[in-house]
XYZ file of C-alpha atoms in Angstrom:
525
model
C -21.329 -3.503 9.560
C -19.035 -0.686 8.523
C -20.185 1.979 5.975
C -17.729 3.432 3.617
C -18.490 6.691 1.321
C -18.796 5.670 -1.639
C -17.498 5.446 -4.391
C -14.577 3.363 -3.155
C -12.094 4.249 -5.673
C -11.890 8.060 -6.707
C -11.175 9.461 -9.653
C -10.722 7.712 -13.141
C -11.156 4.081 -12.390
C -14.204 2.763 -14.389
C -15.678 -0.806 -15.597
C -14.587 -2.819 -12.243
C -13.789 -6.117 -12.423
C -13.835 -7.723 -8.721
C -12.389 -10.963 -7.246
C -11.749 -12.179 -4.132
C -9.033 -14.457 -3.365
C -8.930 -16.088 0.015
C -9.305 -12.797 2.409
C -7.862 -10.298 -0.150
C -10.083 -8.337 -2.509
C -8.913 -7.061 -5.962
C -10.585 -4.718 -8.471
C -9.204 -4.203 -12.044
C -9.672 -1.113 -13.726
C -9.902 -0.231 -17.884
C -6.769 2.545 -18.153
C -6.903 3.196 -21.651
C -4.432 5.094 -23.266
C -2.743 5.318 -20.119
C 0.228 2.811 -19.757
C 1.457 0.950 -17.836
C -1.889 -1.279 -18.258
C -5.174 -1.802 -16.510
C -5.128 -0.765 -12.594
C -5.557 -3.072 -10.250
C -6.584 -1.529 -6.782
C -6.477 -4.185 -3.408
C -8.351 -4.356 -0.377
C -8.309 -6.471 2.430
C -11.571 -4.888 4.462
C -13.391 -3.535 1.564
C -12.751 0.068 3.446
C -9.830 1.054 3.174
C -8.123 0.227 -0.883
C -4.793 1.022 -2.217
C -3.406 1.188 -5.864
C -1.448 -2.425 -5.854
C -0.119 -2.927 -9.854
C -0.501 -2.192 -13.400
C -0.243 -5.908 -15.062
C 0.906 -4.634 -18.848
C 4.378 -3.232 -18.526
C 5.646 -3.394 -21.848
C 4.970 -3.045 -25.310
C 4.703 -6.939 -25.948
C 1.804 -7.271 -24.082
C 0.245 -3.602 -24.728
C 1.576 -1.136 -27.317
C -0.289 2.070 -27.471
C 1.748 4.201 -29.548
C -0.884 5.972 -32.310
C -3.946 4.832 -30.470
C -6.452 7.880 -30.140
C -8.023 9.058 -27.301
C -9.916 6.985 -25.168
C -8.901 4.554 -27.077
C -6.579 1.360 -25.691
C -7.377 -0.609 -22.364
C -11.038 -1.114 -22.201
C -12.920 -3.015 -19.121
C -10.764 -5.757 -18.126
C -11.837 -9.209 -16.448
C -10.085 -10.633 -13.583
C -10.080 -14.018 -12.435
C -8.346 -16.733 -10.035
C -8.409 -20.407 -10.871
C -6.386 -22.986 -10.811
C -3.899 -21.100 -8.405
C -3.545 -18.653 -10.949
C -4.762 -15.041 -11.460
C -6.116 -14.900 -15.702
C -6.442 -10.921 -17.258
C -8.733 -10.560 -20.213
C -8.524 -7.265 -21.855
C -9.216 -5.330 -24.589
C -6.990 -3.179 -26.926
C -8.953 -0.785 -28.955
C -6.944 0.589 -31.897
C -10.134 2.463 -33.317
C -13.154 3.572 -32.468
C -14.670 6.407 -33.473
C -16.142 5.378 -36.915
C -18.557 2.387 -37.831
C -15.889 -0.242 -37.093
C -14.083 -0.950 -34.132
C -10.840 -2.355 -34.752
C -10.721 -3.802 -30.934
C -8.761 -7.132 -30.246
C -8.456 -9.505 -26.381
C -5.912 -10.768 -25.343
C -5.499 -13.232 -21.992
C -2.372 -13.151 -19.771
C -1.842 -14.825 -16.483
C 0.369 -14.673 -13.387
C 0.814 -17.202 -10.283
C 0.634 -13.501 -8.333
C -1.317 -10.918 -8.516
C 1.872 -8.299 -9.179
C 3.666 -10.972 -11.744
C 5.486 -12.019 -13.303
C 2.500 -11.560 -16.065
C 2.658 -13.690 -19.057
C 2.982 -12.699 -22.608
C -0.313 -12.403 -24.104
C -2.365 -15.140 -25.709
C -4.648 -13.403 -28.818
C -8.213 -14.579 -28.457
C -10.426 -12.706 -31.146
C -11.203 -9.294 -32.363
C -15.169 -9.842 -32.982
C -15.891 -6.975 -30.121
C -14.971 -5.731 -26.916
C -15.278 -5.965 -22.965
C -14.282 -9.650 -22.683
C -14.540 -11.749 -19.866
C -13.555 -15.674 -18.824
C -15.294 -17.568 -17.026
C -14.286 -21.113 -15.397
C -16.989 -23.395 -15.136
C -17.527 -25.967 -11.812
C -16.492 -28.746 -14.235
C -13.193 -27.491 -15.342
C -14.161 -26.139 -18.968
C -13.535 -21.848 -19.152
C -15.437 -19.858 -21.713
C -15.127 -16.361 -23.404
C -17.412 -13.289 -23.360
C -17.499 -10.686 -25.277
C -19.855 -8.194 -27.019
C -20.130 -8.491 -30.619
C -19.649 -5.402 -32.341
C -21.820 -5.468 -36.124
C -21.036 -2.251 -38.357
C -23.891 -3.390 -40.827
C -26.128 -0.649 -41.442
C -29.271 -3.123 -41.351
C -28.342 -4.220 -37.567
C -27.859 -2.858 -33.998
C -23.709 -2.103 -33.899
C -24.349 -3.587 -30.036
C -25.338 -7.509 -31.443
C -25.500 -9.520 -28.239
C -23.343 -11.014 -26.101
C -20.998 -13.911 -28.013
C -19.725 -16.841 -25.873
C -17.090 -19.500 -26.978
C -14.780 -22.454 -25.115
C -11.230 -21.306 -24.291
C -9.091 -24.398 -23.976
C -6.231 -23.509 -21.656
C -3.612 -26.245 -22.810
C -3.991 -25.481 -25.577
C -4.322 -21.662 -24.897
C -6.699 -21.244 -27.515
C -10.248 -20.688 -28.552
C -12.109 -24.226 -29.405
C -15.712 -24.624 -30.679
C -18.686 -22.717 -31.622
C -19.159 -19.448 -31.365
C -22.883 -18.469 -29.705
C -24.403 -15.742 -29.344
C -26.412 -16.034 -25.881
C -27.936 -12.596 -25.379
C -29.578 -9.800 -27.208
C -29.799 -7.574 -24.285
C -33.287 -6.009 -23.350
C -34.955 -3.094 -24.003
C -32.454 -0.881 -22.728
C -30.321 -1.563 -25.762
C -26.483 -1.452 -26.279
C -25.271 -4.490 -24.524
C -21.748 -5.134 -23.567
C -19.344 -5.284 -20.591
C -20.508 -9.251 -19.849
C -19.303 -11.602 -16.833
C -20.957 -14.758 -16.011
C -21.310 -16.531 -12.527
C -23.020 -20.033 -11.371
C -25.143 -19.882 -8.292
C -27.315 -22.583 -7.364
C -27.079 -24.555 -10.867
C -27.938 -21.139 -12.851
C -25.552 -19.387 -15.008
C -26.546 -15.632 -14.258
C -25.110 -13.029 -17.055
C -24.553 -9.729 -15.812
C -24.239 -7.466 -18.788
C -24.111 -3.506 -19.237
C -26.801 -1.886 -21.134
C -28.031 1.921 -22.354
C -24.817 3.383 -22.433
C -22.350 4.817 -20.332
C -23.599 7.898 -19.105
C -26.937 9.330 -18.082
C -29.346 5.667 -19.306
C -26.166 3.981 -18.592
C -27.466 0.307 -16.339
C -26.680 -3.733 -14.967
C -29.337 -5.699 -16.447
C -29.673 -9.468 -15.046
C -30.423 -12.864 -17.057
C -30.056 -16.612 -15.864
C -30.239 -19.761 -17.925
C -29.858 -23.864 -17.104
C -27.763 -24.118 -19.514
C -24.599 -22.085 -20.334
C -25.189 -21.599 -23.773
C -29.243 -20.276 -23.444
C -32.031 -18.962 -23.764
C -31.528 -16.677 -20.894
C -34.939 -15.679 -19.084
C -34.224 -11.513 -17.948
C -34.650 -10.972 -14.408
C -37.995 -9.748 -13.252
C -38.702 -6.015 -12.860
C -34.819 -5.784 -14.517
C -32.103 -3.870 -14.130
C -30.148 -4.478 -11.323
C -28.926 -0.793 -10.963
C -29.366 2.623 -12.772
C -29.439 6.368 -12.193
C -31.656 7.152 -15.044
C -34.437 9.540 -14.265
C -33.322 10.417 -10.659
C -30.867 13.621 -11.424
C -31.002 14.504 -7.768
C -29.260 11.087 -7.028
C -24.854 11.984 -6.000
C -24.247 8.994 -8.077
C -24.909 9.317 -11.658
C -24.544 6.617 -14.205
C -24.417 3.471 -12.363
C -23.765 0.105 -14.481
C -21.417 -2.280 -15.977
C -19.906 -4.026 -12.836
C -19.485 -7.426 -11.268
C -20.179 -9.418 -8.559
C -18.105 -11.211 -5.635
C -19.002 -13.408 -3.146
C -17.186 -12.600 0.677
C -16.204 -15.932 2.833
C -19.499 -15.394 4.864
C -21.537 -16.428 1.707
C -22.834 -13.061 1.138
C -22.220 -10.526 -1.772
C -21.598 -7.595 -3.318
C -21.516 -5.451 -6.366
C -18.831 -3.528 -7.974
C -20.190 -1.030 -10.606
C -18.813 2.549 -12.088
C -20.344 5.537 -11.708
C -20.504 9.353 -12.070
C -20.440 12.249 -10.074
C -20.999 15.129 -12.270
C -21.043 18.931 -11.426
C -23.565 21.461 -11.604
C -22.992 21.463 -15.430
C -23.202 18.237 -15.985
C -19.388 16.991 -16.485
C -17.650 14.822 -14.671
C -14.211 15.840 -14.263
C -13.090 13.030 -12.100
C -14.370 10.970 -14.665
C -16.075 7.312 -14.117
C -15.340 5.811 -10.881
C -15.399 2.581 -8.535
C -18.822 2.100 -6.402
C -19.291 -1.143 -3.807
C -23.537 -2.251 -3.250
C -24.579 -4.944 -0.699
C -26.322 -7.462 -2.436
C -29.154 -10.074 -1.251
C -30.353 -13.075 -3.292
C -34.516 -12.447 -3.502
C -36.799 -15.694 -5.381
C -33.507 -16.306 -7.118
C -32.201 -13.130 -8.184
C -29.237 -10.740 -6.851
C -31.006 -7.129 -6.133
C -29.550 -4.586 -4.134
C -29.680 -4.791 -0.513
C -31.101 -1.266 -0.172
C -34.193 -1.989 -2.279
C -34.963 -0.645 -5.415
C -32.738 -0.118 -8.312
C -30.930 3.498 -7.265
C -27.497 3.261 -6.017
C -26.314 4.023 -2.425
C -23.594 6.856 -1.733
C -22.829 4.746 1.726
C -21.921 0.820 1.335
C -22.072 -1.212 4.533
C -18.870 -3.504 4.186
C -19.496 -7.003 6.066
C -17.616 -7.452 9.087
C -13.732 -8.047 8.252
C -10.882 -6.646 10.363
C -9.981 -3.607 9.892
C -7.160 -3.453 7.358
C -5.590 -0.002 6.590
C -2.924 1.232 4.670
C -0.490 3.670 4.818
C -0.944 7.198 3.862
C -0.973 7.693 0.189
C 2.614 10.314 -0.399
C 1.079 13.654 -0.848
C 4.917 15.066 -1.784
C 6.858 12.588 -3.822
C 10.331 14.051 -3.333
C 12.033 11.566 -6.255
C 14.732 9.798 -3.934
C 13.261 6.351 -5.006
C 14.843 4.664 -7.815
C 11.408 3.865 -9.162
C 8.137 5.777 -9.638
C 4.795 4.882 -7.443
C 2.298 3.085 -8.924
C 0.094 6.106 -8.838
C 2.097 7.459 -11.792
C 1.342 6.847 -15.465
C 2.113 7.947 -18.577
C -0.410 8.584 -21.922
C 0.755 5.256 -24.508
C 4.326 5.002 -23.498
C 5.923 2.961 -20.589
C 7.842 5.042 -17.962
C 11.109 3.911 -19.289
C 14.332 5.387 -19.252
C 14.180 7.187 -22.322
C 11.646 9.254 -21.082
C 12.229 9.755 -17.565
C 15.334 9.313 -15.016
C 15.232 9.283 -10.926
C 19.336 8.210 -11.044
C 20.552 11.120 -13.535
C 20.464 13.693 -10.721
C 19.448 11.816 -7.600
C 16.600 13.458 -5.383
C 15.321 14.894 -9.091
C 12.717 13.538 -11.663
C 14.594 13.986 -14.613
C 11.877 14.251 -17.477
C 13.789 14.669 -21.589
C 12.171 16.410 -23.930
C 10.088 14.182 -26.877
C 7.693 15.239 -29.026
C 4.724 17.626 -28.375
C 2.294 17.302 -25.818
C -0.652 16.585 -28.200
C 1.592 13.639 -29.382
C -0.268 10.556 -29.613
C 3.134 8.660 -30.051
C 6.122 9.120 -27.426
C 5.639 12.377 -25.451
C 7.213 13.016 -21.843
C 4.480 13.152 -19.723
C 3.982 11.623 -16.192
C 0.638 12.361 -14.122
C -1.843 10.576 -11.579
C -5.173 10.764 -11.304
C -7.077 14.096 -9.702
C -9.506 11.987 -6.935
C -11.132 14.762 -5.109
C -13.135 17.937 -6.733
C -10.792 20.747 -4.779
C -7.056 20.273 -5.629
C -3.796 21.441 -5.221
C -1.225 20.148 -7.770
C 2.443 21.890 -7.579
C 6.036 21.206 -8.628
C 9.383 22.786 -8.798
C 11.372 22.673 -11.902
C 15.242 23.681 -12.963
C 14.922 23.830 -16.583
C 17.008 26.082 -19.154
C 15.236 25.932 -22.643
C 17.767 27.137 -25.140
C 15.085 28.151 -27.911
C 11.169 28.254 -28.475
C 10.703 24.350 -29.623
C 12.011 22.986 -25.934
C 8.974 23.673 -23.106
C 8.563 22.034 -19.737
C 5.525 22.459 -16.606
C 2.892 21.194 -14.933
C -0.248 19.866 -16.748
C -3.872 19.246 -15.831
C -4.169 16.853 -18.475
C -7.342 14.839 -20.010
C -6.080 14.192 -23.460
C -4.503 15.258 -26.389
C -7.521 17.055 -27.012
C -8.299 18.865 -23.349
C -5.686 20.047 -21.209
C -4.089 23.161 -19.800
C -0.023 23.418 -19.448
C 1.615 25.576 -17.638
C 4.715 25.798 -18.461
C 8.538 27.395 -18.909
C 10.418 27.944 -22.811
C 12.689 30.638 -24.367
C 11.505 33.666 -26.226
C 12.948 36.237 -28.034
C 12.507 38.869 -24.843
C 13.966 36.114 -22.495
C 15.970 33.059 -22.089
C 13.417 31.651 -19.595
C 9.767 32.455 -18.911
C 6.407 31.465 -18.266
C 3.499 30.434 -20.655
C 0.180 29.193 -20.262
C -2.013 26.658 -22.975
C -5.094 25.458 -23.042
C -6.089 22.805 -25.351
C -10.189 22.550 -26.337
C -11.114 19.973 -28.128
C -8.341 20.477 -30.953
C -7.936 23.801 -30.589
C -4.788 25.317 -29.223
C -4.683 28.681 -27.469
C -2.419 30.416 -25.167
C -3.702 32.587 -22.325
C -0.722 34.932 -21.168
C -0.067 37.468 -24.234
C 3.247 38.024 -23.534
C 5.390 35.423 -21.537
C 6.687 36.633 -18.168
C 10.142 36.295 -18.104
C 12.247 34.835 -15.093
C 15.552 34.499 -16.495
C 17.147 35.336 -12.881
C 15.737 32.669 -11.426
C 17.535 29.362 -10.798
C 14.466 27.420 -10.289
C 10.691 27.672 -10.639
C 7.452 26.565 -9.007
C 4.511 26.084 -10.796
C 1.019 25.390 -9.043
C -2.307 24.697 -10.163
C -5.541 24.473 -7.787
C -9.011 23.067 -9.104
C -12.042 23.362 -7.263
C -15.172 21.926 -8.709
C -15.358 23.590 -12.537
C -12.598 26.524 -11.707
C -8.955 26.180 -12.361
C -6.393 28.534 -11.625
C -2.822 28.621 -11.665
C 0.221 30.574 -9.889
C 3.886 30.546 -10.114
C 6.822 31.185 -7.603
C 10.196 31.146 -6.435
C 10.447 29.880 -3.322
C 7.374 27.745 -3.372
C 6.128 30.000 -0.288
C 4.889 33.343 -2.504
C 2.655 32.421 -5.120
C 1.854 35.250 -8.050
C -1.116 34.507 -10.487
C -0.422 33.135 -14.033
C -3.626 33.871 -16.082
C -6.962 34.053 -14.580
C -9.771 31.558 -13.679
C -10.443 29.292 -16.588
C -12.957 26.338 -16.877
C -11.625 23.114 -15.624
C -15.006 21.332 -16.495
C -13.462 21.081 -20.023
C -11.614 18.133 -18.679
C -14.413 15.474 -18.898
C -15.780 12.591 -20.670
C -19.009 15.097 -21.816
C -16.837 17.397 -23.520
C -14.408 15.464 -25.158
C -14.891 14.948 -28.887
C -17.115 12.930 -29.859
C -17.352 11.672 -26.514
C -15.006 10.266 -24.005
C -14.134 7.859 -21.387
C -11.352 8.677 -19.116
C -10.666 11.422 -16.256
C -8.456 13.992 -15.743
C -4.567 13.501 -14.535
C -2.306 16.269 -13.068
C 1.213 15.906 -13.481
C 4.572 17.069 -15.330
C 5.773 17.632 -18.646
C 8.269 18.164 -21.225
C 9.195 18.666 -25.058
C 11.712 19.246 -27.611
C 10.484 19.661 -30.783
C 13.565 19.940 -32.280
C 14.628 16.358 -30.862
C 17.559 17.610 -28.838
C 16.017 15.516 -25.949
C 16.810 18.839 -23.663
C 15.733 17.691 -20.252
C 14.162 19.400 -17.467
C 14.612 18.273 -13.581
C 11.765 18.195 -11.261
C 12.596 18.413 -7.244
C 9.790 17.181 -6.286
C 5.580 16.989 -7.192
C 2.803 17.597 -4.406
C -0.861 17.013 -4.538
C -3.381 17.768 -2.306
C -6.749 16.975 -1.665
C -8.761 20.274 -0.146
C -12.129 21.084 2.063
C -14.577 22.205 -0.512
């Protein structure tokens, strides 16, 4: 066996969907209101994983302009039958009140990176949907059903109904198979057929500190479904002390040897509880005990190691640490909050060797901003950037972000003031609220470029500017980076914080700013 740290994938990639396709492994990923749409991550040794696609490209199959935080992509399915790969998903317009205005959509591809389909609408009764494709040929529909009467549980059970794929539609009854147990809240459901049982893995007790994988089997695909003995699967609850916090909602996959696994999300959080990194990707060995999948380890804690079976070794290269723009298209690793990384927002031809980023609307828009970022994967940082950029009033601004949402984020960035044509600001955004954290904007108006640099380690975040990119002077002081987390995002969140580049024009000039290149670095704690 080989052990790998876990979790696998670091940094914001929660609600894992897992399939294996001959000898190469694929997890999808829920991105929210990042787009492009859902992350799909591949792996040939279970070791070693690299960021592969982003299926939803473009605003017919995933517009995301308005939609609030933590709202959009939530926990996609991913499937192969039929020689073809099949994406479930959810797109959450609301859902911070009593309803949730949440619809699924399916799209396929004959390849895992496309060409993806158009999407086919399947319901809006809930979310974290799921397809599953019977031994017979027949596929059905998951999904949670979501019940904003004030007389019921909003978390009703676990609905399942036919999809017909000629006629790319749902057919039939609607049933609703599962309550969930005691833990309550039941969602995120996948279903799988071992042995002539249909076994329902579903998510229950919420996503953080109760959050866990409860187990239930049935003869028959439509019920009753008998819980697993001594249930759940997995959980954290009531072990603090454990490095992985909030373990559920995952799926299983089966490796060529006949053996298994289980891909869930987790948490790592800090001293104070947040978990800046956000939800993330964890692999368990599973074994099959009087008819039931438990974990390999015994028990019902999750492991920090997972022993992968025995594969050949597949690595890949090196992740770019310095992304010097002389590509004609961005790295996968790149996203951007609700808009596609088109080029109305962003050039790499304009001035080759450059990112060339024009200025939209503010960066606490929840429409068309120009913002580009990847995910922070480690918990000590280095994020830095050089910038040419000649605002020609206050409204035009352009930096480098550490960036959770709308809400929570810190910007560090250049604009015009009255005592200089170009200088240096710093924001931080707390839940709402707006404040700036250099009194007086140091001005740099002799300079022909600027580096900015931000470094994060654990709940600290500090940032420094330069010339050269060799001599770095302090902007600001410490601040707390911990504010950039799913515990202190109003009312709660779901995501993970992003470091990356920015830039506005208020007054919609579309005043650009060019960006010679963007390094990030993972550090010894």
């Amino acid at each position: 066996m080989t052990a790998v740290n876990n979790p696998v994938l670091t940094g914001f990639n929660p609600d894992p969907s897992i399939v294996r396709v001959e000898d190469d492994y694929y997890i999808a990923t829920s991105t929210f209101e990042w787009f492009p749409g859902v992350q799909i991550s591949h792996s040939k040794d279970l070791v070693n994983w690299r960021v592969l696609t982003h299926p939803l490209t473009r605003y017919s199959q995933l517009d995301l302009r308005g939609r609030p935080n933590s709202g959009g992509v939530w926990a996609p399915s991913l499937s192969y039958a039929d020689g073809m790969f099949y994406l479930i998903y959810t797109d959450v317009r609301d859902w911070t009140g009593i309803f949730k205005d949440a619809r699924n959509f399916l799209v396929t591809a004959p390849h895992i990176e496309g060409p993806w389909s158009e999407p086919i609408f399947l319901n809006a009764s809930g979310f974290d949907p799921s397809l599953f494709h019977d031994d017979d040929g027949r596929k059905w529909l998951l999904n949670m059903v979501w019940d904003h009467r004030p007389e019921e549980h909003n978390f009703g059970g676990i609905l399942i109904q036919e999809f017909d794929a000629e006629k790319g539609a749902l057919v039939g009854p609607v049933t609703n198979i599962f309550r969930g147990s005691e833990l309550g809240l039941v969602e995120g459901p996948h279903l799988y057929k071992v042995d002539g049982w249909y076994y329902l893995l579903t998510a229950e007790g919420g996503t953080f500190t109760t959050h866990a994988e409860t187990v239930a089997r049935s003869r028959d695909i439509l019920g009753p479904y008998e819980l697993m003995p001594d249930n759940p699967l997995i959980t954290s609850a009531g072990v603090p002390e454990l490095p992985l916090q909030s373990a559920g909602h995952g799926s299983l996959v089966q490796h060529r040897d006949g053996t298994w696994a289980f891909a869930h999300l987790c948490r790592r959080p800090q001293a104070n509880g947040r978990s800046i990194l956000g939800r993330e990707t964890s692999l368990q060995k599973i074994v099959w005990v009087d008819g039931w999948p438990r974990l390999a380890s015994g028990g019902k804690t999750p492991l920090d190691r997972f022993e992968a079976p025995e594969l050949p070794e597949h690595p890949w290269p090196e992740p770019i640490r310095r992304d010097e723009f002389d590509t004609t298209h961005l790295g996968p690793h790149w996203q951007a909050p609700r808009v596609p990384i088109d080029e109305q927002m962003a050039s790499l031809t304009e001035r080759p060797g450059f990112l060339r980023l024009y200025g939209r609307e503010s960066i606490v828009s929840r429409f068309e901003q120009s913002l580009v970022a990847r995910r922070q994967k480690s918990f000590h940082i280095e994020a830095s950037t050089c910038l040419d950029f000649h605002p020609e009033n206050f409204q035009q601004m352009a930096g480098l972000v550490a960036f959770y949402s709308t809400d929570n984020f810190y910007y560090l960035f250049l604009t015009h003031a009255p005592h200089s044509k170009r200088c240096l600001g710093l924001m931080r955004c707390e839940r709402g609220k707006v404040s700036f954290l250099i009194e007086k904007e140091y001005p740099l108006d002799d300079w022909q470029q600027v580096c900015l640099k931000l470094e994060i380690k654990n709940d600290r975040i500090r940032f420094f500017y330069s010339r050269d990119g060799q001599q770095w002077s302090a902007a600001g002081g410490e601040e707390d980076a911990s504010i950039l987390s799913d515990e202190h995002a109003l009312p709660i969140g779901f995501t993970g914080n992003f470091v990356g580049v920015a830039c506005q024009d208020l007054a919609g000039t579309r005043q650009h700013a060019d960006f010679d290149w963007f390094e990030y670095k993972e550090l010894a704690d």
